[in-house]
GROMACS .gro file of C-alpha atoms in nm:
model
  429
    1MET     CA    1   0.889  -3.004  -1.171
    2ARG     CA    2   1.241  -3.130  -1.105
    3ARG     CA    3   1.380  -2.778  -1.152
    4THR     CA    4   1.142  -2.648  -0.886
    5ALA     CA    5   1.228  -2.924  -0.638
    6THR     CA    6   1.601  -2.864  -0.683
    7ALA     CA    7   1.565  -2.488  -0.634
    8MET     CA    8   1.354  -2.537  -0.319
    9SER     CA    9   1.613  -2.774  -0.171
   10VAL     CA   10   1.893  -2.525  -0.231
   11ALA     CA   11   1.683  -2.244  -0.081
   12ALA     CA   12   1.597  -2.441   0.233
   13ILE     CA   13   1.960  -2.535   0.301
   14ALA     CA   14   2.080  -2.178   0.243
   15LEU     CA   15   1.812  -2.033   0.470
   16LEU     CA   16   1.893  -2.284   0.743
   17ALA     CA   17   2.262  -2.208   0.732
   18GLY     CA   18   2.214  -1.833   0.718
   19GLY     CA   19   1.955  -1.832   0.997
   20CYS     CA   20   2.160  -2.048   1.235
   21GLY     CA   21   2.474  -1.843   1.177
   22LEU     CA   22   2.290  -1.525   1.255
   23MET     CA   23   2.139  -1.681   1.569
   24ASP     CA   24   2.489  -1.764   1.695
   25ARG     CA   25   2.611  -1.411   1.631
   26LEU     CA   26   2.313  -1.249   1.801
   27SER     CA   27   2.334  -1.480   2.105
   28ASN     CA   28   2.657  -1.307   2.203
   29GLY     CA   29   2.590  -1.109   2.519
   30ASP     CA   30   2.813  -0.826   2.394
   31LYS     CA   31   2.565  -0.737   2.120
   32PRO     CA   32   2.355  -0.426   2.181
   33ALA     CA   33   1.999  -0.481   2.294
   34VAL     CA   34   1.854  -0.229   2.050
   35ALA     CA   35   1.801  -0.376   1.701
   36LEU     CA   36   1.921  -0.116   1.450
   37LEU     CA   37   1.830  -0.191   1.091
   38PRO     CA   38   2.111  -0.240   0.839
   39PRO     CA   39   2.085  -0.057   0.505
   40ALA     CA   40   1.782  -0.192   0.319
   41PRO     CA   41   1.798  -0.274  -0.054
   42LEU     CA   42   1.515  -0.229  -0.303
   43PRO     CA   43   1.212  -0.447  -0.226
   44GLU     CA   44   1.176  -0.781  -0.405
   45TYR     CA   45   0.819  -0.849  -0.520
   46ALA     CA   46   0.653  -1.160  -0.660
   47PRO     CA   47   0.314  -1.205  -0.828
   48GLY     CA   48   0.066  -1.279  -0.551
   49ASP     CA   49   0.229  -1.058  -0.285
   50THR     CA   50  -0.066  -0.898  -0.108
   51PHE     CA   51  -0.099  -0.600   0.125
   52ILE     CA   52  -0.421  -0.493   0.298
   53TYR     CA   53  -0.429  -0.127   0.399
   54ARG     CA   54  -0.683   0.075   0.596
   55THR     CA   55  -0.751   0.445   0.545
   56GLY     CA   56  -1.007   0.564   0.796
   57ASN     CA   57  -1.295   0.317   0.767
   58GLN     CA   58  -1.201   0.217   0.413
   59GLU     CA   59  -1.009  -0.108   0.356
   60ARG     CA   60  -0.818  -0.184   0.037
   61ARG     CA   61  -0.646  -0.505  -0.075
   62GLU     CA   62  -0.348  -0.439  -0.307
   63GLU     CA   63  -0.190  -0.731  -0.494
   64VAL     CA   64   0.110  -0.768  -0.726
   65THR     CA   65  -0.002  -0.920  -1.057
   66ALA     CA   66   0.304  -0.900  -1.285
   67LEU     CA   67   0.666  -0.784  -1.296
   68THR     CA   68   0.912  -0.652  -1.552
   69SER     CA   69   1.275  -0.558  -1.494
   70ASP     CA   70   1.177  -0.208  -1.382
   71THR     CA   71   0.800  -0.199  -1.317
   72VAL     CA   72   0.546  -0.366  -1.088
   73ALA     CA   73   0.183  -0.414  -1.195
   74TRP     CA   74  -0.083  -0.393  -0.922
   75THR     CA   75  -0.456  -0.442  -0.883
   76ASP     CA   76  -0.698  -0.401  -0.593
   77ASP     CA   77  -1.037  -0.532  -0.481
   78GLN     CA   78  -1.210  -0.235  -0.647
   79GLY     CA   79  -1.091  -0.334  -0.994
   80ASN     CA   80  -0.826  -0.063  -1.029
   81ILE     CA   81  -0.506  -0.144  -1.220
   82TRP     CA   82  -0.183   0.058  -1.201
   83THR     CA   83   0.196   0.026  -1.231
   84THR     CA   84   0.481   0.153  -1.015
   85ALA     CA   85   0.859   0.136  -0.996
   86TYR     CA   86   1.023  -0.098  -0.744
   87ASP     CA   87   1.118   0.184  -0.508
   88VAL     CA   88   0.835   0.301  -0.284
   89VAL     CA   89   0.890   0.676  -0.333
   90SER     CA   90   0.833   0.716  -0.708
   91PRO     CA   91   0.484   0.835  -0.804
   92MET     CA   92   0.250   0.599  -0.989
   93ILE     CA   93   0.373   0.532  -1.345
   94SER     CA   94   0.035   0.458  -1.505
   95TRP     CA   95  -0.327   0.401  -1.405
   96GLN     CA   96  -0.635   0.287  -1.594
   97SER     CA   97  -0.898   0.509  -1.434
   98ASP     CA   98  -0.948   0.793  -1.189
   99PRO     CA   99  -1.275   0.971  -1.102
  100GLU     CA  100  -1.127   1.308  -1.196
  101LEU     CA  101  -0.820   1.243  -1.414
  102GLY     CA  102  -0.937   0.941  -1.612
  103ARG     CA  103  -0.659   0.722  -1.754
  104GLY     CA  104  -0.310   0.866  -1.717
  105ARG     CA  105   0.065   0.821  -1.708
  106GLN     CA  106   0.368   0.981  -1.541
  107ASN     CA  107   0.744   0.959  -1.599
  108VAL     CA  108   1.049   1.068  -1.404
  109ILE     CA  109   1.231   1.299  -1.647
  110SER     CA  110   1.525   1.392  -1.423
  111GLY     CA  111   1.679   1.243  -1.112
  112ALA     CA  112   1.661   0.881  -0.994
  113PRO     CA  113   1.426   0.800  -0.702
  114ALA     CA  114   1.573   0.448  -0.677
  115ASP     CA  115   1.904   0.605  -0.568
  116LEU     CA  116   1.746   0.643  -0.224
  117PHE     CA  117   1.825   0.271  -0.184
  118PRO     CA  118   1.987   0.108   0.001
  119LEU     CA  119   1.798   0.295   0.270
  120GLN     CA  120   2.003   0.453   0.547
  121SER     CA  121   1.961   0.766   0.755
  122GLY     CA  122   2.055   1.086   0.574
  123ARG     CA  123   2.025   0.951   0.221
  124GLN     CA  124   1.818   1.177  -0.008
  125VAL     CA  125   1.710   1.223  -0.371
  126ALA     CA  126   1.542   1.492  -0.581
  127PHE     CA  127   1.360   1.429  -0.908
  128THR     CA  128   1.117   1.580  -1.159
  129VAL     CA  129   0.792   1.413  -1.267
  130GLU     CA  130   0.605   1.480  -1.590
  131GLY     CA  131   0.257   1.342  -1.662
  132SER     CA  132  -0.073   1.373  -1.846
  133SER     CA  133  -0.421   1.220  -1.835
  134GLU     CA  134  -0.750   1.203  -2.022
  135THR     CA  135  -0.889   1.511  -1.849
  136MET     CA  136  -0.555   1.696  -1.840
  137PRO     CA  137  -0.397   1.620  -2.179
  138ALA     CA  138  -0.183   1.934  -2.155
  139GLY     CA  139  -0.006   1.758  -1.869
  140TRP     CA  140   0.184   1.870  -1.560
  141THR     CA  141   0.537   1.888  -1.422
  142MET     CA  142   0.625   1.851  -1.052
  143GLU     CA  143   0.946   1.881  -0.851
  144GLN     CA  144   0.971   1.627  -0.568
  145SER     CA  145   1.231   1.523  -0.311
  146CYS     CA  146   1.267   1.244  -0.054
  147LYS     CA  147   1.498   1.186   0.242
  148VAL     CA  148   1.554   0.900   0.487
  149VAL     CA  149   1.505   1.091   0.812
  150ASP     CA  150   1.568   0.819   1.071
  151GLN     CA  151   1.464   0.476   1.193
  152ALA     CA  152   1.145   0.437   1.395
  153GLN     CA  153   0.929   0.171   1.553
  154VAL     CA  154   0.561   0.197   1.459
  155THR     CA  155   0.251   0.013   1.576
  156VAL     CA  156  -0.020  -0.050   1.318
  157GLU     CA  157  -0.307  -0.296   1.289
  158ALA     CA  158  -0.077  -0.563   1.140
  159GLY     CA  159   0.167  -0.546   1.436
  160VAL     CA  160   0.480  -0.365   1.556
  161PHE     CA  161   0.755  -0.298   1.301
  162ASN     CA  162   1.102  -0.146   1.294
  163THR     CA  163   1.108   0.088   0.995
  164PHE     CA  164   1.295   0.351   0.796
  165GLN     CA  165   1.119   0.687   0.816
  166ILE     CA  166   1.115   0.850   0.469
  167SER     CA  167   0.994   1.207   0.423
  168CYS     CA  168   0.888   1.315   0.071
  169GLN     CA  169   0.791   1.667  -0.032
  170ARG     CA  170   0.527   1.628  -0.303
  171SER     CA  171   0.370   1.906  -0.508
  172ASN     CA  172   0.091   1.994  -0.263
  173HIS     CA  173   0.159   1.791   0.051
  174LEU     CA  174   0.422   1.634   0.275
  175GLU     CA  175   0.425   1.253   0.268
  176THR     CA  176   0.596   1.036   0.532
  177LEU     CA  177   0.648   0.665   0.464
  178TYR     CA  178   0.750   0.408   0.726
  179TYR     CA  179   0.916   0.129   0.525
  180SER     CA  180   0.968  -0.216   0.678
  181PRO     CA  181   1.237  -0.439   0.518
  182VAL     CA  182   1.051  -0.741   0.658
  183VAL     CA  183   0.721  -0.648   0.493
  184GLN     CA  184   0.900  -0.520   0.179
  185ASN     CA  185   0.663  -0.223   0.171
  186TYR     CA  186   0.555   0.069   0.384
  187VAL     CA  187   0.348  -0.016   0.692
  188LEU     CA  188   0.229   0.341   0.746
  189ARG     CA  189   0.184   0.638   0.512
  190VAL     CA  190   0.098   0.982   0.649
  191ARG     CA  191   0.003   1.266   0.414
  192GLU     CA  192  -0.015   1.620   0.553
  193TYR     CA  193  -0.233   1.858   0.350
  194PRO     CA  194  -0.314   2.221   0.430
  195PHE     CA  195  -0.666   2.111   0.528
  196GLY     CA  196  -0.583   1.796   0.726
  197THR     CA  197  -0.390   1.470   0.762
  198GLN     CA  198  -0.453   1.128   0.603
  199ARG     CA  199  -0.323   0.798   0.747
  200LYS     CA  200  -0.296   0.472   0.552
  201GLU     CA  201  -0.178   0.178   0.765
  202LEU     CA  202  -0.109  -0.189   0.707
  203ALA     CA  203  -0.376  -0.428   0.835
  204ALA     CA  204  -0.229  -0.756   0.701
  205TYR     CA  205   0.017  -0.884   0.439
  206SER     CA  206   0.131  -1.202   0.267
  207HIS     CA  207   0.438  -1.285   0.057
  208ALA     CA  208   0.357  -1.528  -0.222
  209ASP     CA  209   0.706  -1.677  -0.229
  210MET     CA  210   0.736  -1.745   0.147
  211PRO     CA  211   0.433  -1.948   0.264
  212GLN     CA  212   0.634  -2.125   0.539
  213GLN     CA  213   0.878  -1.857   0.648
  214ALA     CA  214   0.927  -1.976   1.006
  215SER     CA  215   0.934  -2.345   0.927
  216ILE     CA  216   1.296  -2.378   0.822
  217ALA     CA  217   1.396  -2.740   0.782
  218PRO     CA  218   1.585  -2.945   0.520
  219SER     CA  219   1.360  -3.035   0.229
  220ALA     CA  220   1.280  -3.396   0.155
  221ILE     CA  221   1.496  -3.559  -0.113
  222PRO     CA  222   1.309  -3.537  -0.446
  223ALA     CA  223   1.177  -3.870  -0.568
  224ALA     CA  224   1.376  -3.837  -0.888
  225MET     CA  225   1.704  -3.813  -0.693
  226ALA     CA  226   1.609  -4.097  -0.460
  227GLY     CA  227   1.552  -4.320  -0.760
  228GLY     CA  228   1.894  -4.247  -0.900
  229THR     CA  229   1.777  -4.018  -1.184
  230PRO     CA  230   1.984  -3.697  -1.190
  231PRO     CA  231   1.774  -3.378  -1.170
  232GLU     CA  232   1.739  -3.156  -1.473
  233LEU     CA  233   1.981  -2.864  -1.446
  234MET     CA  234   1.854  -2.506  -1.438
  235THR     CA  235   1.962  -2.259  -1.703
  236ARG     CA  236   2.189  -1.970  -1.610
  237GLU     CA  237   1.896  -1.726  -1.624
  238GLU     CA  238   1.682  -1.950  -1.402
  239MET     CA  239   1.966  -1.986  -1.151
  240GLN     CA  240   2.021  -1.608  -1.135
  241ALA     CA  241   1.650  -1.546  -1.083
  242SER     CA  242   1.634  -1.811  -0.808
  243LEU     CA  243   1.940  -1.668  -0.632
  244LYS     CA  244   1.792  -1.318  -0.643
  245ARG     CA  245   1.470  -1.435  -0.482
  246LEU     CA  246   1.670  -1.639  -0.231
  247GLU     CA  247   1.878  -1.339  -0.125
  248ALA     CA  248   1.558  -1.144  -0.059
  249SER     CA  249   1.419  -1.433   0.146
  250VAL     CA  250   1.736  -1.457   0.354
  251MET     CA  251   1.730  -1.082   0.415
  252ARG     CA  252   1.371  -1.099   0.540
  253LEU     CA  253   1.453  -1.391   0.766
  254GLU     CA  254   1.760  -1.218   0.910
  255GLN     CA  255   1.557  -0.907   0.988
  256GLN     CA  256   1.304  -1.119   1.178
  257ILE     CA  257   1.572  -1.306   1.372
  258MET     CA  258   1.760  -0.987   1.465
  259GLN     CA  259   1.448  -0.820   1.596
  260MET     CA  260   1.326  -1.124   1.792
  261GLN     CA  261   1.670  -1.178   1.947
  262ALA     CA  262   1.698  -0.814   2.046
  263ALA     CA  263   1.356  -0.833   2.209
  264ARG     CA  264   1.480  -1.117   2.432
  265ALA     CA  265   1.821  -0.965   2.505
  266PRO     CA  266   1.888  -0.838   2.861
  267GLY     CA  267   1.830  -0.468   2.898
  268ALA     CA  268   1.621  -0.430   2.587
  269PRO     CA  269   1.388  -0.132   2.612
  270PRO     CA  270   1.021  -0.223   2.642
  271ALA     CA  271   0.809  -0.226   2.329
  272PRO     CA  272   0.537   0.039   2.297
  273VAL     CA  273   0.211  -0.044   2.469
  274PRO     CA  274  -0.026  -0.181   2.204
  275PRO     CA  275  -0.372  -0.030   2.149
  276ALA     CA  276  -0.661  -0.107   2.384
  277ALA     CA  277  -0.719  -0.466   2.493
  278THR     CA  278  -0.876  -0.697   2.237
  279PRO     CA  279  -1.051  -1.035   2.267
  280PRO     CA  280  -0.825  -1.342   2.315
  281ALA     CA  281  -0.591  -1.395   2.021
  282ALA     CA  282  -0.629  -1.688   1.788
  283PRO     CA  283  -0.357  -1.958   1.810
  284ALA     CA  284  -0.033  -1.834   1.656
  285THR     CA  285   0.062  -1.979   1.319
  286THR     CA  286   0.403  -2.094   1.207
  287GLY     CA  287   0.452  -1.805   0.962
  288VAL     CA  288   0.646  -1.499   1.072
  289ASN     CA  289   0.407  -1.258   0.910
  290ARG     CA  290   0.047  -1.207   1.008
  291PRO     CA  291  -0.170  -1.457   0.817
  292LEU     CA  292  -0.372  -1.292   0.545
  293PRO     CA  293  -0.751  -1.317   0.589
  294PRO     CA  294  -0.969  -1.436   0.301
  295ARG     CA  295  -1.080  -1.184   0.039
  296ALA     CA  296  -1.400  -1.112   0.231
  297VAL     CA  297  -1.203  -0.951   0.514
  298PRO     CA  298  -1.399  -0.928   0.841
  299PRO     CA  299  -1.424  -0.576   0.979
  300VAL     CA  300  -1.148  -0.476   1.218
  301PRO     CA  301  -1.157  -0.152   1.417
  302GLN     CA  302  -0.899   0.112   1.354
  303ALA     CA  303  -0.662   0.159   1.646
  304ALA     CA  304  -0.800   0.430   1.870
  305ALA     CA  305  -0.572   0.732   1.841
  306PRO     CA  306  -0.250   0.536   1.776
  307GLY     CA  307   0.061   0.698   1.910
  308ALA     CA  308   0.320   0.866   1.696
  309PRO     CA  309   0.604   0.645   1.566
  310GLN     CA  310   0.862   0.592   1.838
  311PRO     CA  311   1.243   0.576   1.822
  312LEU     CA  312   1.360   0.239   1.696
  313ALA     CA  313   1.364  -0.027   1.968
  314ALA     CA  314   1.357  -0.403   1.988
  315GLN     CA  315   1.067  -0.537   1.785
  316PRO     CA  316   0.866  -0.806   1.964
  317THR     CA  317   0.762  -1.120   1.790
  318THR     CA  318   0.457  -1.090   1.569
  319PRO     CA  319   0.142  -1.116   1.785
  320GLY     CA  320  -0.131  -1.368   1.719
  321VAL     CA  321  -0.420  -1.270   1.499
  322THR     CA  322  -0.719  -1.116   1.669
  323GLN     CA  323  -1.060  -1.048   1.526
  324PRO     CA  324  -1.209  -0.772   1.744
  325GLN     CA  325  -1.551  -0.636   1.669
  326ARG     CA  326  -1.570  -0.302   1.492
  327PRO     CA  327  -1.701  -0.028   1.723
  328PRO     CA  328  -2.018   0.153   1.615
  329ALA     CA  329  -1.941   0.399   1.338
  330ALA     CA  330  -1.959   0.765   1.422
  331PRO     CA  331  -2.283   0.917   1.294
  332THR     CA  332  -2.239   1.116   0.974
  333THR     CA  333  -2.391   1.452   0.908
  334ALA     CA  334  -2.726   1.415   0.733
  335LEU     CA  335  -2.710   1.548   0.378
  336PRO     CA  336  -2.990   1.750   0.223
  337ALA     CA  337  -3.236   1.538   0.030
  338PRO     CA  338  -3.229   1.558  -0.351
  339ALA     CA  339  -3.482   1.789  -0.507
  340ALA     CA  340  -3.815   1.663  -0.634
  341PRO     CA  341  -3.833   1.580  -1.007
  342GLY     CA  342  -3.839   1.896  -1.213
  343GLN     CA  343  -3.678   2.107  -0.937
  344GLU     CA  344  -3.313   2.005  -0.987
  345ASN     CA  345  -3.142   2.343  -1.027
  346PHE     CA  346  -2.790   2.251  -0.909
  347GLY     CA  347  -2.564   1.948  -0.939
  348LEU     CA  348  -2.222   1.822  -0.827
  349HIS     CA  349  -1.949   1.796  -1.090
  350LEU     CA  350  -1.751   1.488  -0.976
  351GLY     CA  351  -1.520   1.413  -1.269
  352SER     CA  352  -1.448   1.443  -1.641
  353TYR     CA  353  -1.382   1.159  -1.885
  354ARG     CA  354  -1.279   1.116  -2.246
  355ALA     CA  355  -1.566   0.881  -2.335
  356LEU     CA  356  -1.915   0.794  -2.210
  357PRO     CA  357  -1.825   0.433  -2.103
  358ALA     CA  358  -1.548   0.572  -1.881
  359ALA     CA  359  -1.792   0.820  -1.726
  360THR     CA  360  -2.042   0.541  -1.664
  361ARG     CA  361  -1.775   0.331  -1.492
  362GLY     CA  362  -1.665   0.637  -1.293
  363TRP     CA  363  -2.020   0.681  -1.161
  364GLU     CA  364  -2.033   0.314  -1.059
  365VAL     CA  365  -1.704   0.351  -0.870
  366LEU     CA  366  -1.827   0.663  -0.692
  367LEU     CA  367  -2.155   0.493  -0.595
  368GLU     CA  368  -1.956   0.208  -0.438
  369ARG     CA  369  -1.729   0.454  -0.258
  370TYR     CA  370  -1.998   0.692  -0.128
  371PRO     CA  371  -2.328   0.497  -0.123
  372ASP     CA  372  -2.480   0.702   0.160
  373MET     CA  373  -2.405   1.031  -0.012
  374LEU     CA  374  -2.477   0.949  -0.377
  375GLY     CA  375  -2.721   0.658  -0.356
  376ARG     CA  376  -3.027   0.881  -0.402
  377MET     CA  377  -2.870   1.093  -0.674
  378LYS     CA  378  -2.884   1.035  -1.048
  379ALA     CA  379  -2.598   1.078  -1.294
  380VAL     CA  380  -2.613   1.342  -1.567
  381ASN     CA  381  -2.352   1.344  -1.845
  382SER     CA  382  -2.268   1.674  -2.009
  383GLU     CA  383  -2.036   1.692  -2.312
  384PHE     CA  384  -1.802   1.989  -2.348
  385ASN     CA  385  -1.512   2.091  -2.570
  386ALA     CA  386  -1.192   2.166  -2.379
  387GLY     CA  387  -1.059   2.389  -2.657
  388ASP     CA  388  -0.697   2.431  -2.772
  389GLY     CA  389  -0.738   2.123  -2.989
  390ARG     CA  390  -0.780   1.893  -2.689
  391GLY     CA  391  -1.116   1.759  -2.807
  392SER     CA  392  -1.442   1.677  -2.630
  393PHE     CA  393  -1.489   1.539  -2.279
  394ILE     CA  394  -1.779   1.401  -2.077
  395ARG     CA  395  -1.849   1.584  -1.751
  396LEU     CA  396  -2.002   1.357  -1.482
  397ILE     CA  397  -2.259   1.543  -1.269
  398ALA     CA  398  -2.465   1.414  -0.977
  399SER     CA  399  -2.812   1.570  -0.998
  400GLY     CA  400  -2.954   1.746  -0.824
  401TYR     CA  401  -3.044   2.003  -0.558
  402ALA     CA  402  -3.309   2.272  -0.551
  403THR     CA  403  -3.082   2.538  -0.396
  404ASN     CA  404  -2.718   2.636  -0.426
  405ASP     CA  405  -2.674   2.616  -0.046
  406GLN     CA  406  -2.781   2.251  -0.043
  407ALA     CA  407  -2.539   2.166  -0.324
  408VAL     CA  408  -2.250   2.351  -0.155
  409ARG     CA  409  -2.313   2.165   0.170
  410ALA     CA  410  -2.309   1.828  -0.008
  411CYS     CA  411  -1.995   1.924  -0.200
  412LYS     CA  412  -1.809   2.011   0.119
  413GLU     CA  413  -1.895   1.669   0.262
  414LEU     CA  414  -1.740   1.501  -0.043
  415GLU     CA  415  -1.434   1.727  -0.046
  416ALA     CA  416  -1.373   1.634   0.318
  417LYS     CA  417  -1.338   1.275   0.194
  418ARG     CA  418  -1.078   1.378  -0.070
  419GLN     CA  419  -1.327   1.363  -0.359
  420PHE     CA  420  -1.316   1.632  -0.627
  421CYS     CA  421  -1.644   1.825  -0.627
  422LYS     CA  422  -1.770   2.147  -0.785
  423VAL     CA  423  -2.121   2.292  -0.773
  424VAL     CA  424  -2.269   2.359  -1.118
  425SER     CA  425  -2.601   2.498  -1.239
  426LEU     CA  426  -2.825   2.261  -1.431
  427PRO     CA  427  -3.015   2.369  -1.741
  428ALA     CA  428  -3.387   2.421  -1.695
  429SER     CA  429  -3.593   2.107  -1.758
   0.00000   0.00000   0.00000
């Protein structure tokens, strides 16, 4: 307890001194009005850091659960568990389940994605990824490359952010990440496929180690010190860990101060016009990031046709939280009804798994993800041998349709939502 109090006192004093000094420097009228980001180091995570993203009408809450020296463990509100590296450009290291791949793992076998940091325009890396999974035990190898293209200001549901624009050429698509040093993560991810584009944007975030980021004041003297009892000293390892977290906190604070000062400086270019008007904002909180809603997140509409990221300009202060009503969802195309019992001639192959329990869980996940499309279907498990010594697998099939045309139509609807789907013939009853 005394170690914690001592560390918090040191952190508060350091933040106060660093923040005030930066304020004095930025108050100088000779400083440029445009807030250009300094090189950004690798993100610093802590268990409990939470990021809520929206992809189309789907919302996903991602949370840091554990850390090692080189990996970050994550979970989400759908029960998925996976690990990544600290840099935001490396592909997923491991995952526990996937509707098509099952459990899997990947490794970078050449190159170093983390060398992209500290982020600055023009910096680039190339690397090779090797991986395998339950349904693809033979594995795969992919060449990938990433480059910091420029700095850009983007508007997403969580607010307006100054970011580094990172372009990554993946195996089958181009991925653009807009990384915010303040958020310590990307605020927008755009994936361009041959058949279309997918946007994943930040709706809200919370840093577990900075609950009172804007309330910088000297900490109260610990009771132990007031009573004359010297505090227990931290070990060298504890001090180094505390200083590392403190440096990250100071960096986040400085980024916020620089952007707010630039927004108030004379001659600063105007910020982009936010999306359409929303109901009156709730009273602003003392934190510098948008307060995170409870786990049962109320529906928030996606910004209507948000503009493309703009050249970096002064970032305004974080707006107050609003809770607009979600507009009526666009009507979906009616799918053909499943065939009557005994007439199921065709089904939809949705994934393959090593074991029956994994296939059962995969069906449950798919039902939660596509209730309108699969709610009236029934799961059929078909075992097959992959050959080449790879063993047996369980094929998950949604049954069923009377005609091939009906099954193809349903499959195209699922493929449009990025779900693997293949029409298969069912054995006669």
